XYZ file of C-alpha atoms in Angstrom:
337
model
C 118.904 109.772 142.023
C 116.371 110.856 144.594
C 113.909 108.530 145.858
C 110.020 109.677 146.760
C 110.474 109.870 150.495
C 113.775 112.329 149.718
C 116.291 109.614 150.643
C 119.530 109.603 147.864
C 119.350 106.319 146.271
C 122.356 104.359 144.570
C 120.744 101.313 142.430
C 116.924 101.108 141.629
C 115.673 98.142 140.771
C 112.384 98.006 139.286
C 109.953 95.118 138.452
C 112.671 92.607 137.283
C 111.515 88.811 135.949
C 113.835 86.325 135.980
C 112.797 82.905 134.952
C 114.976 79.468 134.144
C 114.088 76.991 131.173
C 114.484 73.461 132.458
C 113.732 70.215 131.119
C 110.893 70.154 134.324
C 109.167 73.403 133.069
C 110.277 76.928 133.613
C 111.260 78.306 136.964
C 109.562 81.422 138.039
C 112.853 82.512 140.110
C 111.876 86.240 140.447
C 108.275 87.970 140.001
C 108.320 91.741 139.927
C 111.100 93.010 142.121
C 111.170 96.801 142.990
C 113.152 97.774 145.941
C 116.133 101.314 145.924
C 119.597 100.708 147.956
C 120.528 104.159 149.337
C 123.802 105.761 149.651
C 125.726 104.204 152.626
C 122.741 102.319 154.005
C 122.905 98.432 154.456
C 119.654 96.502 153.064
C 119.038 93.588 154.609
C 117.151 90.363 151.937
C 115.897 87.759 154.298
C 113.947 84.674 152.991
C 114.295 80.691 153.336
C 116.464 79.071 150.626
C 114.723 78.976 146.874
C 112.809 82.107 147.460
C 114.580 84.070 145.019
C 117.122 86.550 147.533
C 120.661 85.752 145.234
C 118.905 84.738 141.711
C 117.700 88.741 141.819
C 121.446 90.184 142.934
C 122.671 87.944 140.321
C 120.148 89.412 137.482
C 121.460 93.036 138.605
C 124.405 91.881 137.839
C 124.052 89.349 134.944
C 125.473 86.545 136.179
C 122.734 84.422 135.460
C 123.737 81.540 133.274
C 122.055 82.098 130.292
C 120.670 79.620 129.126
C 118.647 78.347 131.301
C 117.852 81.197 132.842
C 116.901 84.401 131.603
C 116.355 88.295 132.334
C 112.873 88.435 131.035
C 112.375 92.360 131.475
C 112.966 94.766 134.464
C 115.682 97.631 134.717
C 118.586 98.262 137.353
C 119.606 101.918 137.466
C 122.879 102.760 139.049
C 124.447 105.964 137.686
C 121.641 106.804 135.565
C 122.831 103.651 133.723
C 120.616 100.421 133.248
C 122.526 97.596 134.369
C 120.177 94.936 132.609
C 120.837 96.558 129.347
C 124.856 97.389 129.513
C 127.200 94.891 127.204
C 129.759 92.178 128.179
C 132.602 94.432 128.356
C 130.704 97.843 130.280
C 128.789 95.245 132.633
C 132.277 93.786 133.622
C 133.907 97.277 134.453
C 130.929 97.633 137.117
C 131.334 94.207 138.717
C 134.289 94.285 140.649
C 134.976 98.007 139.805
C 132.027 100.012 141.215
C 129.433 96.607 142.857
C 131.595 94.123 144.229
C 129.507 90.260 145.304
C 131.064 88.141 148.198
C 129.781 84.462 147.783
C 128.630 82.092 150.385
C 131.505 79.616 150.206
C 135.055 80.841 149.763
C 136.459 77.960 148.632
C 134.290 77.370 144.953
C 134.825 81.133 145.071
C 137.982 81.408 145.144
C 140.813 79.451 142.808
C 142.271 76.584 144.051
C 145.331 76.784 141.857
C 146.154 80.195 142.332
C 148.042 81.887 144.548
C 146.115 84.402 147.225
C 148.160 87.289 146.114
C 147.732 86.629 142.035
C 143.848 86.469 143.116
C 143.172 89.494 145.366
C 145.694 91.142 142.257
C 143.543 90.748 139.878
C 141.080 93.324 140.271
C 143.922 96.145 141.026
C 145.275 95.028 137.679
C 142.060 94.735 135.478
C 140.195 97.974 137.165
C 142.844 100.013 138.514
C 145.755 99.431 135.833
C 147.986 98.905 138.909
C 151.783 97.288 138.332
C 152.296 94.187 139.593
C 154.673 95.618 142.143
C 152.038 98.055 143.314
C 148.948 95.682 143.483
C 151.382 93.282 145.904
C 151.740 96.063 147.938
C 147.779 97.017 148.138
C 147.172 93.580 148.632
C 149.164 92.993 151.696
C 147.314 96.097 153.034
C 144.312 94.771 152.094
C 144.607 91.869 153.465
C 146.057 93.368 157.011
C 143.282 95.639 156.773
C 140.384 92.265 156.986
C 142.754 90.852 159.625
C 145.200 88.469 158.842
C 147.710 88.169 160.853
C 151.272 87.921 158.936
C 149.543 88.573 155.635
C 153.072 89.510 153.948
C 153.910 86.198 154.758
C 150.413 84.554 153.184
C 150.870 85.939 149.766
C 152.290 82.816 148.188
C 149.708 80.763 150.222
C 146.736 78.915 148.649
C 143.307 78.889 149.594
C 143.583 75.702 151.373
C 145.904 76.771 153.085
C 143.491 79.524 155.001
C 140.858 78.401 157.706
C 137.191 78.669 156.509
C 136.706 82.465 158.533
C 140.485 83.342 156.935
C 138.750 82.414 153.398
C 136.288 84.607 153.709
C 138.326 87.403 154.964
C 140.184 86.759 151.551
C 137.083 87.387 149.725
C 136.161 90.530 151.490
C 139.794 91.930 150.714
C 139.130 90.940 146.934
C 135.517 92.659 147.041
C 137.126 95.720 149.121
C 139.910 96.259 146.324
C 138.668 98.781 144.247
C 136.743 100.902 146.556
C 132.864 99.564 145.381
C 130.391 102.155 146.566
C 128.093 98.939 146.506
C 128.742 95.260 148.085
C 126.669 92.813 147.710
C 127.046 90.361 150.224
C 125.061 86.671 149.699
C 125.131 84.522 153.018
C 128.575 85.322 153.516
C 128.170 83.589 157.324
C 126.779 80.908 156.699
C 129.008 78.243 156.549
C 131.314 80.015 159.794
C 131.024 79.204 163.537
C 129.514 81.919 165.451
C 132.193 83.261 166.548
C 133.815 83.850 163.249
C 130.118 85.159 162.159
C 130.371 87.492 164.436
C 133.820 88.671 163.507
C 133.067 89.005 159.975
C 129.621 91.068 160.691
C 131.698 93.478 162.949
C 134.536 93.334 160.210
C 132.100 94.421 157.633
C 130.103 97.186 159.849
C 133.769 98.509 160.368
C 134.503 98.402 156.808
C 131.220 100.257 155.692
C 131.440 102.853 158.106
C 135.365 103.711 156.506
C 134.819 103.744 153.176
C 130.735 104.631 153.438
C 129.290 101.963 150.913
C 126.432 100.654 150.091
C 125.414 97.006 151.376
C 123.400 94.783 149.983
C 123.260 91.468 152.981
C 121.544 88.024 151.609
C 120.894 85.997 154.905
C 118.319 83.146 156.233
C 119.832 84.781 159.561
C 117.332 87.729 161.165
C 119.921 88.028 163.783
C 122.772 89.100 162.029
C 120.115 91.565 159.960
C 119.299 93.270 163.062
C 122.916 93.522 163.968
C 123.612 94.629 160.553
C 121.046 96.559 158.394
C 119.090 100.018 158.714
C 115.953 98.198 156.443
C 115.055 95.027 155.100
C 113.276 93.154 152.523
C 111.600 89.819 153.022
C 111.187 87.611 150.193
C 108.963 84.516 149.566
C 108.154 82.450 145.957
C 110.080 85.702 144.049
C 108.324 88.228 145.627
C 108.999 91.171 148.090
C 106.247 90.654 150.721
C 107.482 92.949 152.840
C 109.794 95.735 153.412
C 110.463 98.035 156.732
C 113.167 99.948 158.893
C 114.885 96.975 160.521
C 113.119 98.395 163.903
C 109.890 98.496 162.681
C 110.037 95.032 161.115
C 110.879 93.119 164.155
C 108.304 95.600 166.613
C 105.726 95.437 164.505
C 105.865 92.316 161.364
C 102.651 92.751 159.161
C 103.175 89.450 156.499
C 102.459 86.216 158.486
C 105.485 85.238 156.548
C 107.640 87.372 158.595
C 105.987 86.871 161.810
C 106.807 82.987 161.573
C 110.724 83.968 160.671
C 110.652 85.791 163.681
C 108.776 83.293 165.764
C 111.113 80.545 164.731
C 113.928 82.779 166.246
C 115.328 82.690 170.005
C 114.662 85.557 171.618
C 116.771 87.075 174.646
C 114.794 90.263 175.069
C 111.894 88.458 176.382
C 111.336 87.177 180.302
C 109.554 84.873 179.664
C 110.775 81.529 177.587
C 108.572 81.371 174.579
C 108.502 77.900 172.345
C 109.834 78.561 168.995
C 107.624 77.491 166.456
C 108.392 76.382 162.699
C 106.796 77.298 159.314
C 104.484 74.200 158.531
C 104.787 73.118 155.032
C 107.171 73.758 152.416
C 108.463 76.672 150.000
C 105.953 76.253 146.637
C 108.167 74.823 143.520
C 107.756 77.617 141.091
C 107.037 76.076 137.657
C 103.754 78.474 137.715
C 104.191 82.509 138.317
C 101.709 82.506 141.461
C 98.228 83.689 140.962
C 96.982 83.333 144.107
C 99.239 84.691 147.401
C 102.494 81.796 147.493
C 102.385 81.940 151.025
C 98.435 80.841 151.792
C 99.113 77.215 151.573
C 101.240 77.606 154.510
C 99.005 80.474 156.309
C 97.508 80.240 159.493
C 95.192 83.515 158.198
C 94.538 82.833 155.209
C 90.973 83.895 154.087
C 88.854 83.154 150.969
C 90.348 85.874 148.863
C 94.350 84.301 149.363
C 93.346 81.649 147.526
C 91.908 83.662 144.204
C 93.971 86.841 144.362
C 97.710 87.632 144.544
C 97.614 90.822 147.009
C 99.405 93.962 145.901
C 102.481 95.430 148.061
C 101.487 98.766 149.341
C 102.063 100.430 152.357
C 101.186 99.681 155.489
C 103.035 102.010 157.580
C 105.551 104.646 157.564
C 108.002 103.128 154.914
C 106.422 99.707 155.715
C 105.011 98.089 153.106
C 103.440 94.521 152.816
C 101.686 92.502 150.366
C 98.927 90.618 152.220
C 95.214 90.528 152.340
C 94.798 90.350 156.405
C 95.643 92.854 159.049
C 97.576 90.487 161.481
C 97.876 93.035 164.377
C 94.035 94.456 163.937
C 92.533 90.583 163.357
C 90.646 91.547 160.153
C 90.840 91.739 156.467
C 92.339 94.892 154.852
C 90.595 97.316 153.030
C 90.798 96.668 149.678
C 91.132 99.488 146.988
């Protein structure tokens, strides 16, 4: 499958709607997402919690409890197959199989009753048809392979057993198993110390670069993006409001959105100290699909048409594209079609 710009892509995801029925009113969770994963790249999905970055892996995947929520319409192509539309049975041989998803915390991830051999086993048996004597053997490879030190020794361990970072390695090992040319990864950090962070993003940059997969890297964290990822996607309210080389993002953000991520971050390539400044206001509550841009309540340049129109995402650069009705580095409204 070969994108516009001549770059090989891997999944294609293409206006998907995801909503949730709930006694409150239904959830708008995700509004329209396009965005292509290319072969061996890693896409980075930034956005503050709610604004829709693991409901939309989850759709491509369908593991969106159902009810409440539902895949209202939208396709996700990955071999010339649409993932939305596959069965039960054919949707579970991709998951695991070919896309493998590492969750944010290990331990309501992983089984606490099981053992982590009869765990990371699992998939060699189900996908691979593996013996039992030959998945223990893959697994204490597998296992070596994320660092753990001993692991022959850890088989009969349970998770509780394992430090929070050692968890996690678990769950990489599990995703790793089968050889997925795509991993999703959903704030897989997040709950770790910085050190082990850092360990696990150089473990996984290690990792891709062997086997050349596909990543897919849900994170609140710009800094471990920029470590991380060749482009990125910025969500807000279910939307992609922007979308750039991870370079080109951080010289030059276009969404205001984006600008006050980056703003709120510490920056060491600076002399000069700069205050870090928050995002005023909160995330909207999405009981109404957005008419009007999501972000203008919280805008600092927000003009008269933010507050009638939703603005469309089109490109504002070399494979930047943005949805937003000002042009923050000329000071002036965009032209609109």
């Amino acid at each position: 499958m070969t994108s516009q710009n001549g770059h090989t892509s891997i999944l294609k995801v293409d206006n998907l709607v995801t909503r949730f029925y709930t006694p409150e009113g239904v959830v708008h969770a995700v509004n329209g997402v396009s965005f292509e994963l290319r072969e061996g790249e890693t896409l980075g999905v930034v956005g503050e919690s709610g604004c829709g970055k693991s409901v939309t892996m989850l759709s491509i995947l369908k593991l969106v409890a159902m009810p409440p929520g539902k895949i209202e319409s939208g396709s996700a192509i990955f071999h010339e197959k649409d993932l939305i539309q596959l069965n039960k049975d054919d949707i579970r041989q991709v998951r695991g199989g070919q896309i493998a998803m590492i969750f944010q915390d290990p331990m309501t991830s992983l089984n606490p009753v099981l053992t982590v051999e009869k765990q990371v086993a699992e998939p060699l048996i189900l996908h691979l048809g593996m013996t039992k004597t030959q998945a223990k053997d893959r697994v204490v490879e597998l296992l070596e392979m994320v660092g753990i030190p001993e692991a022959e020794k850890r088989l009969a361990d349970y998770p509780h057993q394992f430090s929070g970072g050692m968890r996690q390695r678990v769950m990489i090992a599990m995703a790793l198993s089968c050889n997925p040319q795509i991993l999703i990864a959903d704030e897989p950090t997040t709950a770790l110390d910085v050190t082990i962070q850092a360990q696990i993003v150089d473990l996984v940059k290690r990792l891709r670069d062997e086997f050349g997969m596909s990543i897919i890297w849900i994170t609140h964290d710009l800094g471990v993006v920029a470590r991380l990822a060749q482009r990125v996607i910025v969500m807000y309210a279910g939307f992609i409001i922007e979308e750039a080389p991870v370079k080109e993002l951080y010289a030059n953000p276009t969404h205001p959105y984006t600008l006050g991520l980056l703003k709120s971050l510490p920056r060491m390539d600076v002399g000069e100290r700069q205050p870090l400044t928050a995002i005023h206001g909160n995330p909207p509550l999405l009981y109404e699909k957005p008419t009007i841009c999501p972000f203008a309540p919280r805008c600092d340049y927000a003009i008269e048409r933010c507050w009638s129109e939703n603005p469309p995402f089109e490109d504002v650069g070399v494979e930047h594209k943005a949805a937003c009705w000002w042009n923050v580095k000329e000071g002036k409204a965009r032209n609109a079609r």
